[in-house]
Amino acid sequence: MSQAAGYTAHPVFAEESLVDVEIHLATRKWKLLGPAGVKRETALIPAECLKPRSGYLPVFIGSGTGAAIRFFMQQYEGPFAVLDKEASITALTNIKKDVQERAGALWVDSPDLQTALKELTNWQLRHGSRALKAIINPAWLRLDRDFYATVQQTVAASEKFDFWSKVNYPRFQQNSPRILLITSQYFLMGEVVSAFKRMGIEYELLSLGDDAIGQNEFVEHLLTAVIKFKPDFALTINHLGVDREGILMELLERLQLPLASWFVDNPHLILYLYNKLVSPWTALFTWDADNLDSLKQLGFKHVFHLPLGTDPSRFVPSKKLAQQHPLQADVSFVGNSMVYKVAQRMKAGRFPASMLREYKQVAAGFSRSNERDVRRYLKADHPNVLAAYEKLPEPEQRLAYETMITWEATRQYRSNCVRQTLIFNPLIVGDKGWQITFKNDRNKWRSHKELSYYSDLPWFYPLSAINFNCTSKQMKGAVNQRVFDVPACGAFVLTDWRYQMDELFEPQKEVAFYSEPKEAADMIRFYLANPSARNSIASAARKRILNEHTYEHRLQRLIRNMQQAFG
């Protein structure tokens, strides 16, 4: 047996092949195997890997001369991977280029073992998490045994471990389901966890952490949680945890694990960037009933209306505060001016001047329109802007423009509404953009920095005779959080009318509203002069909320919908 560079040629190769690899590397020459050698190298390929419906994902560990892989590519049309970090050898065989040009094929050449295995795992997930099947070139074990042997063991473990039998357990067998909660820093997560505890619902927290959504560690934690906790379904807020490439959606389909995604912001501004949107194992819940038809038009089968609510353990009537509390007010407003938010979207979008010249007019028209979708509004009323919008090269830019228009519409509407309160010397709690908004107004008003939703607002709301509210233009028919939180504290809220409000409260008995901004001043004047009317509405609203609009009620409905759809 010939030897070179301290290695011994393996008997399954033509005797001269490995010697030729090693001797001629320095001279950049490559002596291809003869017919007998090709036959021996291709004999490394297990017969089951060539079957079109084998169920395996073949993984070549070491590319050899490339003969076996080229033969394999002629016989097999499915996905496969090659893991080979020996750049000096693959540069001679040119097999890497052939593999990379093949659809569904993956070439892994990272010299870092963990990085290489992560690439392989992500590829496996993209192809339904099918078992890997190793096709090992023995010569590569000699090149770097620690590296390639570890890869071989990992692939072998994938083949032997019967993962799918462990996750193929019956769902929804108990009255109370087990829920895998994909957690984040979004404000609603605390309310959901608190409600689950009060309801006695078994749940497992799967944290996104600080890394980008869809990272391999997150997927690994998901699979571990499925095996150990055996949830009936997963729950996320605003699609958090769902990667844009669709890997998680494909994995959940393979697991047949239903996903409930509760949108409490405009879903179209969130789903815009996702490649794989629709899955039969996904149910969408939206706080705005206006989104139901448009989400169904995207192809989602399970779409439900689920309004916001309140946490009755957090928003409770507060004890009497000092009579002269510095934040007491006849009228107060809590909210963002949207001045800086609009500017941030404008900067992020890098829009051409033609789109910026009339963005305020576009936003004003969108605000008045009944249209909920910015793109459809542009098509109907601003075709010239639509043409520029469609020429934007990146989807992130188009999303930034839609968001900018929505927020600018909100900024204009909100400033118009809040301006009606200025004659009452209101307390405005929010960002410094309010100073810019009302810098030329002669009326006196007080300002305060933003307050914490969790630790401050429950005691702040009862300090005001009237908590003034106006809704974002991303929700033209739905109500926001404040309509539930303020009465839950035993306080009074005056809000702008939204037609979905009538399904939640009895108008003017359980909720006070103004239909147009110009009506707000008269409504404020009336309720300031009639504290008994304020107290009556606040009391009736709180009773209704505790009976029908807490997060326990919302999650009970979500669970019923999931059981009916997937049970």
Coordinates of C-alpha atoms in Angstrom, one line a residue:
M1 CA 0.0 0.0 0.0
S2 CA 1.4 3.4 -1.0
Q3 CA 1.9 6.0 1.6
A4 CA 2.4 9.8 1.5
A5 CA 2.5 12.6 4.0
G6 CA 2.0 10.1 6.8
Y7 CA -1.4 8.8 5.5
T8 CA -2.3 5.4 4.2
A9 CA -4.6 5.0 1.2
H10 CA -7.9 3.4 2.1
P11 CA -8.6 0.1 0.3
V12 CA -12.0 1.3 -1.1
F13 CA -10.2 3.8 -3.3
A14 CA -8.0 3.0 -6.3
E15 CA -4.6 2.4 -4.6
E16 CA -3.1 5.4 -6.4
S17 CA -5.9 7.9 -5.7
L18 CA -5.1 9.2 -2.2
V19 CA -1.4 9.2 -3.0
D20 CA -2.1 11.4 -6.1
V21 CA -4.2 13.7 -4.0
E22 CA -1.4 14.2 -1.5
I23 CA 1.6 14.3 -3.8
H24 CA 0.2 16.7 -6.4
L25 CA -1.5 19.2 -4.2
A26 CA 1.6 21.4 -4.3
T27 CA 1.7 21.4 -8.1
R28 CA -2.1 22.1 -8.4
K29 CA -2.5 18.9 -10.5
W30 CA -5.2 16.3 -10.0
K31 CA -5.2 12.8 -11.4
L32 CA -8.8 11.6 -11.7
L33 CA -9.7 8.1 -10.8
G34 CA -10.1 5.6 -13.5
P35 CA -13.4 3.7 -14.1
A36 CA -12.5 1.1 -11.4
G37 CA -11.7 3.8 -8.9
V38 CA -14.9 5.7 -9.6
K39 CA -16.9 2.5 -9.1
R40 CA -15.2 1.9 -5.7
E41 CA -15.7 5.5 -4.6
T42 CA -19.4 5.5 -5.6
A43 CA -19.8 2.3 -3.6
L44 CA -19.6 4.4 -0.5
I45 CA -23.1 5.7 -1.2
P46 CA -25.8 3.6 0.7
A47 CA -28.4 2.2 -1.7
E48 CA -31.3 3.7 0.3
C49 CA -29.9 7.2 -0.4
L50 CA -30.6 6.8 -4.1
K51 CA -34.2 6.0 -3.6
P52 CA -36.5 9.0 -4.5
R53 CA -38.6 8.6 -1.4
S54 CA -36.0 7.4 1.1
G55 CA -37.0 9.9 3.7
Y56 CA -33.3 10.6 4.4
L57 CA -31.3 13.8 3.9
P58 CA -27.9 12.5 2.5
V59 CA -24.8 14.2 3.9
F60 CA -21.4 13.7 2.3
I61 CA -18.7 14.0 4.9
G62 CA -15.7 14.7 2.7
S63 CA -16.0 15.3 -1.0
G64 CA -13.2 13.0 -2.2
T65 CA -12.3 13.4 -5.9
G66 CA -15.9 14.5 -6.5
A67 CA -16.6 11.3 -8.5
A68 CA -19.1 9.9 -6.0
I69 CA -20.9 13.2 -5.7
R70 CA -21.2 13.7 -9.4
F71 CA -22.5 10.2 -9.8
F72 CA -25.0 10.8 -7.0
M73 CA -26.2 14.0 -8.6
Q74 CA -27.0 12.1 -11.8
Q75 CA -29.0 9.5 -9.9
Y76 CA -30.7 11.6 -7.2
E77 CA -32.9 14.7 -7.5
G78 CA -33.6 15.6 -3.9
P79 CA -31.7 17.8 -1.4
F80 CA -28.3 16.8 -0.1
A81 CA -25.4 18.3 1.7
V82 CA -21.6 18.2 1.5
L83 CA -19.4 19.0 4.5
D84 CA -15.8 19.6 3.6
K85 CA -13.4 22.2 4.9
E86 CA -10.4 21.1 2.9
A87 CA -10.2 24.1 0.6
S88 CA -6.9 23.1 -1.0
I89 CA -8.4 19.8 -2.2
T90 CA -11.8 21.1 -3.3
A91 CA -10.0 23.8 -5.3
L92 CA -8.6 21.0 -7.5
T93 CA -11.7 18.9 -7.9
N94 CA -14.1 21.9 -8.7
I95 CA -16.9 19.8 -7.1
K96 CA -17.9 22.7 -4.8
K97 CA -19.0 24.8 -7.7
D98 CA -21.1 22.0 -9.1
V99 CA -22.8 21.4 -5.8
Q100 CA -23.5 25.0 -5.1
E101 CA -25.3 25.4 -8.5
R102 CA -27.6 22.5 -7.6
A103 CA -31.0 23.5 -6.2
G104 CA -31.6 22.2 -2.7
A105 CA -27.9 21.3 -2.1
L106 CA -25.8 22.7 0.7
W107 CA -22.0 23.0 0.9
V108 CA -20.6 23.5 4.4
D109 CA -17.0 24.5 4.5
S110 CA -16.6 26.3 7.9
P111 CA -13.6 25.2 9.8
D112 CA -15.4 25.9 13.1
L113 CA -17.2 22.7 14.1
Q114 CA -20.1 24.3 15.9
T115 CA -20.7 26.7 13.0
A116 CA -20.7 23.9 10.5
L117 CA -23.1 21.8 12.6
K118 CA -25.5 24.8 12.9
E119 CA -25.5 25.3 9.2
L120 CA -26.3 21.6 8.7
T121 CA -29.1 21.8 11.3
N122 CA -30.7 24.8 9.8
W123 CA -30.6 23.1 6.4
Q124 CA -32.2 20.0 7.9
L125 CA -35.0 22.2 9.4
R126 CA -35.6 23.8 6.0
H127 CA -36.2 20.3 4.7
G128 CA -38.7 19.1 7.2
S129 CA -36.2 17.9 9.9
R130 CA -35.8 14.6 8.1
A131 CA -33.2 12.2 9.5
L132 CA -29.7 12.8 8.2
K133 CA -27.8 9.9 6.4
A134 CA -24.0 10.0 6.5
I135 CA -21.9 9.2 3.4
I136 CA -18.4 9.2 4.9
N137 CA -15.2 9.3 2.9
P138 CA -12.8 7.4 5.1
A139 CA -9.8 9.4 3.9
W140 CA -11.2 12.6 5.4
L141 CA -11.2 11.0 8.8
R142 CA -7.5 10.8 8.5
L143 CA -7.2 14.5 7.5
D144 CA -8.9 15.7 10.7
R145 CA -10.4 12.9 12.8
D146 CA -11.6 15.1 15.6
F147 CA -13.6 17.3 13.2
Y148 CA -15.0 14.8 10.8
A149 CA -15.6 12.0 13.3
T150 CA -17.7 14.4 15.4
V151 CA -19.7 15.3 12.4
Q152 CA -20.2 11.6 11.6
Q153 CA -21.4 10.9 15.1
T154 CA -23.8 13.8 15.0
V155 CA -25.3 12.7 11.7
A156 CA -25.5 9.1 13.0
A157 CA -27.3 10.3 16.1
S158 CA -29.9 12.1 13.9
E159 CA -30.5 8.9 12.0
K160 CA -30.9 6.6 15.1
F161 CA -32.8 9.0 17.3
D162 CA -36.6 8.5 16.7
F163 CA -37.4 12.1 17.2
W164 CA -40.8 12.1 15.5
S165 CA -42.2 9.3 17.7
K166 CA -41.5 11.5 20.7
V167 CA -43.3 14.5 19.3
N168 CA -46.2 12.6 17.8
Y169 CA -48.3 12.7 21.0
P170 CA -52.1 13.4 21.0
R171 CA -53.1 17.0 21.4
F172 CA -55.9 18.6 23.3
Q173 CA -56.8 15.6 25.4
Q174 CA -57.5 17.6 28.6
N175 CA -60.0 20.3 29.2
S176 CA -57.1 22.6 30.2
P177 CA -54.4 22.7 27.5
R178 CA -50.7 22.9 27.9
I179 CA -49.4 26.0 26.2
L180 CA -45.9 26.8 25.0
L181 CA -45.5 30.6 25.4
I182 CA -43.0 32.3 23.1
T183 CA -42.0 35.2 25.3
S184 CA -40.5 38.6 24.5
Q185 CA -40.3 42.1 26.0
Y186 CA -43.6 43.1 24.4
F187 CA -45.9 44.7 27.0
L188 CA -48.7 42.1 26.7
M189 CA -46.6 39.1 27.8
G190 CA -46.8 40.0 31.5
E191 CA -50.6 40.1 31.3
V192 CA -50.7 36.8 29.5
V193 CA -48.5 35.0 32.0
S194 CA -50.4 36.6 34.9
A195 CA -53.7 35.4 33.5
F196 CA -52.4 31.9 32.9
K197 CA -51.5 31.7 36.5
R198 CA -54.9 32.8 37.7
M199 CA -56.6 30.4 35.3
G200 CA -54.4 27.4 36.4
I201 CA -53.1 26.9 32.8
E202 CA -49.9 24.9 32.5
Y203 CA -47.4 26.8 30.4
E204 CA -43.8 26.7 29.4
L205 CA -41.8 29.9 28.7
L206 CA -39.7 29.9 25.6
S207 CA -37.6 33.1 25.6
L208 CA -36.4 34.8 22.5
G209 CA -33.5 36.3 24.3
D210 CA -31.5 39.1 22.7
D211 CA -30.4 37.4 19.5
A212 CA -32.1 37.7 16.1
I213 CA -35.3 35.8 15.7
G214 CA -34.9 32.4 14.1
Q215 CA -31.4 31.6 15.3
N216 CA -30.5 28.0 15.7
E217 CA -30.4 28.2 19.5
F218 CA -34.1 29.2 19.5
V219 CA -35.0 26.3 17.3
E220 CA -33.1 23.9 19.5
H221 CA -34.9 25.2 22.6
L222 CA -38.2 24.9 20.8
L223 CA -37.6 21.2 20.0
T224 CA -36.5 20.5 23.5
A225 CA -39.6 22.1 24.9
V226 CA -41.8 20.1 22.6
I227 CA -40.2 16.8 23.7
K228 CA -40.2 17.6 27.4
F229 CA -43.3 19.7 28.0
K230 CA -45.5 18.3 25.2
P231 CA -47.6 21.4 24.6
D232 CA -51.0 21.3 22.9
F233 CA -50.2 24.5 21.0
A234 CA -47.7 27.5 21.0
L235 CA -48.7 31.1 21.5
T236 CA -46.9 34.2 20.4
I237 CA -47.7 37.9 20.2
N238 CA -47.4 39.8 16.9
H239 CA -45.7 36.8 15.3
L240 CA -42.6 37.2 17.5
G241 CA -40.3 34.1 17.2
V242 CA -41.5 33.4 13.7
D243 CA -38.5 33.9 11.4
R244 CA -38.9 35.7 8.1
E245 CA -37.4 32.8 6.1
G246 CA -40.2 30.4 7.2
I247 CA -38.0 27.8 8.9
L248 CA -40.1 27.8 12.1
M249 CA -43.4 27.6 10.2
E250 CA -42.1 24.6 8.3
L251 CA -40.9 23.0 11.5
L252 CA -44.3 23.5 13.3
E253 CA -46.0 22.0 10.3
R254 CA -43.7 19.0 10.5
L255 CA -44.4 18.8 14.3
Q256 CA -48.1 19.3 13.6
L257 CA -48.0 21.7 16.5
P258 CA -50.6 24.5 16.2
L259 CA -49.4 28.1 16.6
A260 CA -51.7 30.9 17.8
S261 CA -50.4 34.3 16.9
W262 CA -52.3 37.2 18.6
F263 CA -51.8 40.5 16.7
V264 CA -52.3 43.6 18.9
D265 CA -50.7 45.8 16.2
N266 CA -51.4 46.1 12.5
P267 CA -50.7 42.6 11.2
H268 CA -50.1 43.8 7.7
L269 CA -47.2 45.9 8.9
I270 CA -45.7 42.9 10.5
L271 CA -46.4 40.1 8.0
Y272 CA -45.2 42.2 5.2
L273 CA -41.6 40.9 5.4
Y274 CA -42.3 37.1 5.9
N275 CA -41.6 34.8 3.0
K276 CA -43.7 31.9 4.2
L277 CA -46.9 33.3 5.5
V278 CA -49.6 30.7 5.4
S279 CA -49.7 27.5 7.3
P280 CA -52.6 25.2 8.0
W281 CA -51.2 24.8 11.5
T282 CA -51.4 28.6 12.3
A283 CA -54.3 30.5 13.7
L284 CA -54.3 34.3 13.7
F285 CA -56.0 36.4 16.3
T286 CA -56.4 40.1 15.7
W287 CA -57.5 42.8 18.1
D288 CA -59.1 44.7 15.1
A289 CA -62.1 43.0 13.4
D290 CA -61.3 45.1 10.3
N291 CA -58.4 42.8 9.6
L292 CA -60.4 39.6 9.4
D293 CA -61.2 39.6 5.7
S294 CA -57.8 40.8 4.6
L295 CA -56.0 38.1 6.6
K296 CA -58.3 35.4 5.1
Q297 CA -57.6 36.8 1.7
L298 CA -53.9 36.1 2.4
G299 CA -54.9 32.4 2.6
F300 CA -55.1 31.9 6.4
K301 CA -57.9 29.5 7.2
H302 CA -58.2 30.1 11.0
V303 CA -58.6 33.8 11.7
F304 CA -60.4 35.2 14.8
H305 CA -61.3 38.5 16.4
L306 CA -59.8 38.9 19.8
P307 CA -59.9 42.5 21.3
L308 CA -57.6 43.9 23.9
G309 CA -58.6 43.7 27.6
T310 CA -57.1 44.5 30.9
D311 CA -55.3 42.9 33.8
P312 CA -57.7 43.3 36.8
S313 CA -54.9 42.4 39.3
R314 CA -52.9 45.4 38.1
F315 CA -55.4 48.0 37.2
V316 CA -57.4 48.4 40.4
P317 CA -59.0 51.4 42.2
S318 CA -56.2 53.0 44.1
K319 CA -56.2 54.1 47.7
K320 CA -56.9 57.8 48.3
L321 CA -53.8 59.8 47.3
A322 CA -52.8 63.1 48.8
Q323 CA -55.3 65.8 47.9
Q324 CA -52.6 68.0 46.4
H325 CA -50.8 65.4 44.4
P326 CA -48.6 67.2 41.8
L327 CA -50.1 65.1 38.9
Q328 CA -53.7 65.7 39.7
A329 CA -55.6 67.3 36.8
D330 CA -59.1 68.0 35.5
V331 CA -58.0 66.6 32.2
S332 CA -55.0 64.5 31.3
F333 CA -53.7 62.7 28.2
V334 CA -51.1 59.9 28.1
G335 CA -49.6 59.1 24.7
N336 CA -46.8 59.7 22.2
S337 CA -46.8 62.7 20.0
M338 CA -45.5 60.5 17.1
V339 CA -43.2 63.4 16.0
Y340 CA -40.0 61.5 16.5
K341 CA -41.5 58.2 15.4
V342 CA -42.3 59.6 12.0
A343 CA -38.8 61.1 11.7
Q344 CA -37.3 57.8 12.5
R345 CA -39.2 56.0 9.8
M346 CA -38.4 58.7 7.3
K347 CA -34.7 58.3 8.1
A348 CA -34.8 54.5 7.9
G349 CA -36.6 54.5 4.6
R350 CA -34.2 56.8 2.6
F351 CA -37.1 57.8 0.4
P352 CA -36.6 59.8 -2.8
A353 CA -37.7 63.5 -2.7
S354 CA -40.7 62.8 -4.9
M355 CA -42.2 60.6 -2.1
L356 CA -41.4 63.1 0.7
R357 CA -42.8 66.3 -1.0
E358 CA -46.4 65.3 -0.3
Y359 CA -46.2 62.8 2.5
K360 CA -48.2 65.0 4.9
Q361 CA -51.0 65.3 2.3
V362 CA -50.9 61.6 1.7
A363 CA -51.2 60.9 5.5
A364 CA -54.0 63.4 5.9
G365 CA -56.0 61.7 3.1
F366 CA -55.3 58.2 4.5
S367 CA -56.5 59.4 7.9
R368 CA -59.9 60.6 6.4
S369 CA -60.2 57.5 4.3
N370 CA -62.0 54.3 5.3
E371 CA -59.2 52.3 3.7
R372 CA -57.1 50.4 6.2
D373 CA -54.2 49.5 3.9
V374 CA -51.8 52.2 2.8
R375 CA -50.9 50.5 -0.5
R376 CA -54.5 50.2 -1.5
Y377 CA -55.1 53.8 -0.6
L378 CA -52.1 54.9 -2.7
K379 CA -53.5 52.9 -5.7
A380 CA -56.9 54.6 -5.4
D381 CA -55.9 58.2 -4.6
H382 CA -52.2 58.7 -5.3
P383 CA -51.1 56.6 -8.3
N384 CA -48.0 58.8 -8.8
V385 CA -46.8 58.1 -5.3
L386 CA -47.6 54.4 -5.7
A387 CA -45.4 54.2 -8.8
A388 CA -42.4 55.6 -6.7
Y389 CA -43.3 53.3 -3.8
E390 CA -43.2 50.2 -6.1
K391 CA -39.8 51.3 -7.4
L392 CA -38.2 51.2 -3.9
P393 CA -35.6 48.4 -4.1
E394 CA -36.0 46.9 -0.6
P395 CA -39.2 45.5 1.0
E396 CA -38.0 47.1 4.3
Q397 CA -38.2 50.5 2.6
R398 CA -41.8 49.9 1.5
L399 CA -42.7 48.8 4.9
A400 CA -41.0 51.9 6.4
Y401 CA -43.1 54.1 4.1
E402 CA -46.3 52.5 5.0
T403 CA -45.4 52.8 8.7
M404 CA -44.4 56.5 8.2
I405 CA -47.7 57.3 6.6
T406 CA -49.7 55.5 9.3
W407 CA -47.8 57.2 12.1
E408 CA -48.0 60.6 10.4
A409 CA -51.8 60.2 10.0
T410 CA -51.8 59.4 13.7
R411 CA -49.7 62.4 14.6
Q412 CA -52.0 64.8 12.7
Y413 CA -55.1 63.2 14.2
R414 CA -53.8 63.0 17.7
S415 CA -52.5 66.6 17.7
N416 CA -55.9 67.8 16.5
C417 CA -57.7 65.9 19.2
V418 CA -55.4 66.9 22.1
R419 CA -55.4 70.5 20.9
Q420 CA -59.1 70.6 21.9
T421 CA -58.2 70.0 25.5
L422 CA -55.7 72.9 25.8
I423 CA -58.3 75.4 27.0
F424 CA -58.7 73.2 30.1
N425 CA -55.0 73.4 31.1
P426 CA -54.5 69.7 30.7
L427 CA -51.6 67.5 31.9
I428 CA -50.0 65.9 28.9
V429 CA -47.8 62.8 29.7
G430 CA -45.5 61.8 26.9
D431 CA -42.4 62.6 24.8
K432 CA -40.8 66.0 24.1
G433 CA -42.5 66.0 20.7
W434 CA -45.5 67.6 22.4
Q435 CA -43.4 70.7 23.0
I436 CA -42.8 70.9 19.3
T437 CA -46.5 70.2 18.4
F438 CA -47.9 73.0 20.6
K439 CA -45.0 75.5 20.6
N440 CA -47.1 78.2 19.1
D441 CA -50.3 77.6 21.1
R442 CA -51.0 80.4 23.6
N443 CA -53.0 78.1 26.0
K444 CA -51.3 76.9 29.1
W445 CA -50.8 73.3 29.6
R446 CA -48.6 71.1 31.8
S447 CA -46.2 68.4 30.6
H448 CA -44.7 65.3 32.2
K449 CA -42.3 62.7 31.0
E450 CA -43.5 59.3 30.0
L451 CA -44.8 57.1 32.7
S452 CA -44.3 53.3 33.1
Y453 CA -47.3 51.3 31.9
Y454 CA -46.9 48.8 34.7
S455 CA -45.7 50.7 37.7
D456 CA -47.2 54.2 37.1
L457 CA -50.4 54.2 35.1
P458 CA -52.5 52.2 37.6
W459 CA -52.2 54.9 40.2
F460 CA -52.0 57.8 37.7
Y461 CA -55.4 57.3 36.0
P462 CA -57.5 58.0 39.2
L463 CA -55.8 61.4 39.6
S464 CA -57.6 62.9 36.7
A465 CA -61.3 63.8 36.5
I466 CA -61.2 63.0 32.8
N467 CA -58.6 60.7 31.1
F468 CA -58.7 61.9 27.5
N469 CA -58.1 59.3 24.8
C470 CA -57.6 59.3 21.0
T471 CA -56.9 56.2 19.0
S472 CA -54.1 55.4 16.6
K473 CA -54.8 55.5 12.9
Q474 CA -53.5 51.9 12.5
M475 CA -56.8 50.9 14.1
K476 CA -59.7 52.8 12.5
G477 CA -62.4 50.6 13.9
A478 CA -61.0 49.0 17.1
V479 CA -60.4 50.4 20.6
N480 CA -57.1 50.7 22.4
Q481 CA -55.8 49.5 25.8
R482 CA -56.8 52.7 27.6
V483 CA -60.5 52.1 27.2
F484 CA -60.2 49.0 29.4
D485 CA -57.4 50.1 31.8
V486 CA -58.8 53.4 32.9
P487 CA -62.3 52.1 34.1
A488 CA -60.7 49.1 35.6
C489 CA -59.0 51.6 38.0
G490 CA -62.4 53.1 38.8
A491 CA -61.5 56.2 36.7
F492 CA -63.3 58.0 33.9
V493 CA -62.2 57.9 30.2
L494 CA -63.4 60.1 27.4
T495 CA -62.4 58.5 24.1
D496 CA -63.0 58.9 20.4
W497 CA -65.7 56.8 18.9
R498 CA -64.9 53.5 17.1
Y499 CA -67.6 51.4 15.7
Q500 CA -66.3 48.2 17.3
M501 CA -66.8 49.9 20.7
D502 CA -70.5 49.2 20.4
E503 CA -69.9 45.5 20.6
L504 CA -67.9 45.9 23.9
F505 CA -69.8 48.6 25.8
E506 CA -73.2 50.2 25.9
P507 CA -72.7 53.7 24.4
Q508 CA -72.9 56.7 26.8
K509 CA -73.8 54.4 29.7
E510 CA -70.6 52.3 29.9
V511 CA -68.4 54.5 27.7
A512 CA -68.3 58.2 26.9
F513 CA -67.1 59.3 23.5
Y514 CA -66.8 62.1 21.0
S515 CA -67.4 61.4 17.3
E516 CA -65.2 64.2 15.9
P517 CA -62.3 66.2 17.5
K518 CA -64.4 69.4 17.4
E519 CA -66.9 67.8 19.7
A520 CA -64.3 67.0 22.4
A521 CA -64.3 70.4 24.1
D522 CA -68.1 70.4 24.7
M523 CA -67.9 66.8 26.0
I524 CA -65.1 67.7 28.4
R525 CA -67.0 70.8 29.6
F526 CA -70.1 68.7 30.3
Y527 CA -68.4 65.9 32.2
L528 CA -66.3 68.3 34.3
A529 CA -69.5 69.9 35.4
N530 CA -71.2 66.5 36.1
P531 CA -69.1 64.3 38.4
S532 CA -72.0 62.0 39.1
A533 CA -72.3 61.3 35.3
R534 CA -68.6 60.5 35.3
N535 CA -68.8 58.2 38.3
S536 CA -71.9 56.4 36.9
I537 CA -70.2 55.6 33.6
A538 CA -66.9 54.6 35.2
S539 CA -68.7 52.3 37.6
A540 CA -70.8 50.6 34.9
A541 CA -67.7 50.3 32.6
R542 CA -65.7 48.6 35.4
K543 CA -68.5 46.1 36.1
R544 CA -68.7 45.3 32.4
I545 CA -64.9 44.9 32.1
L546 CA -64.6 42.6 35.1
N547 CA -67.4 40.4 33.7
E548 CA -66.3 40.3 30.1
H549 CA -63.1 42.1 29.2
T550 CA -60.2 40.8 31.3
Y551 CA -57.3 38.9 29.8
E552 CA -58.7 35.8 31.4
H553 CA -61.8 36.2 29.2
R554 CA -59.6 36.8 26.1
L555 CA -57.4 33.8 26.7
Q556 CA -60.4 31.6 27.4
R557 CA -61.8 32.5 24.1
L558 CA -58.5 31.9 22.4
I559 CA -58.2 28.5 23.9
R560 CA -61.8 27.6 22.8
N561 CA -61.0 28.7 19.2
M562 CA -57.7 26.6 19.2
Q563 CA -59.5 23.5 20.5
Q564 CA -62.3 23.9 17.9
A565 CA -59.8 24.4 15.1
F566 CA -57.2 21.8 16.0
G567 CA -58.6 19.6 18.8

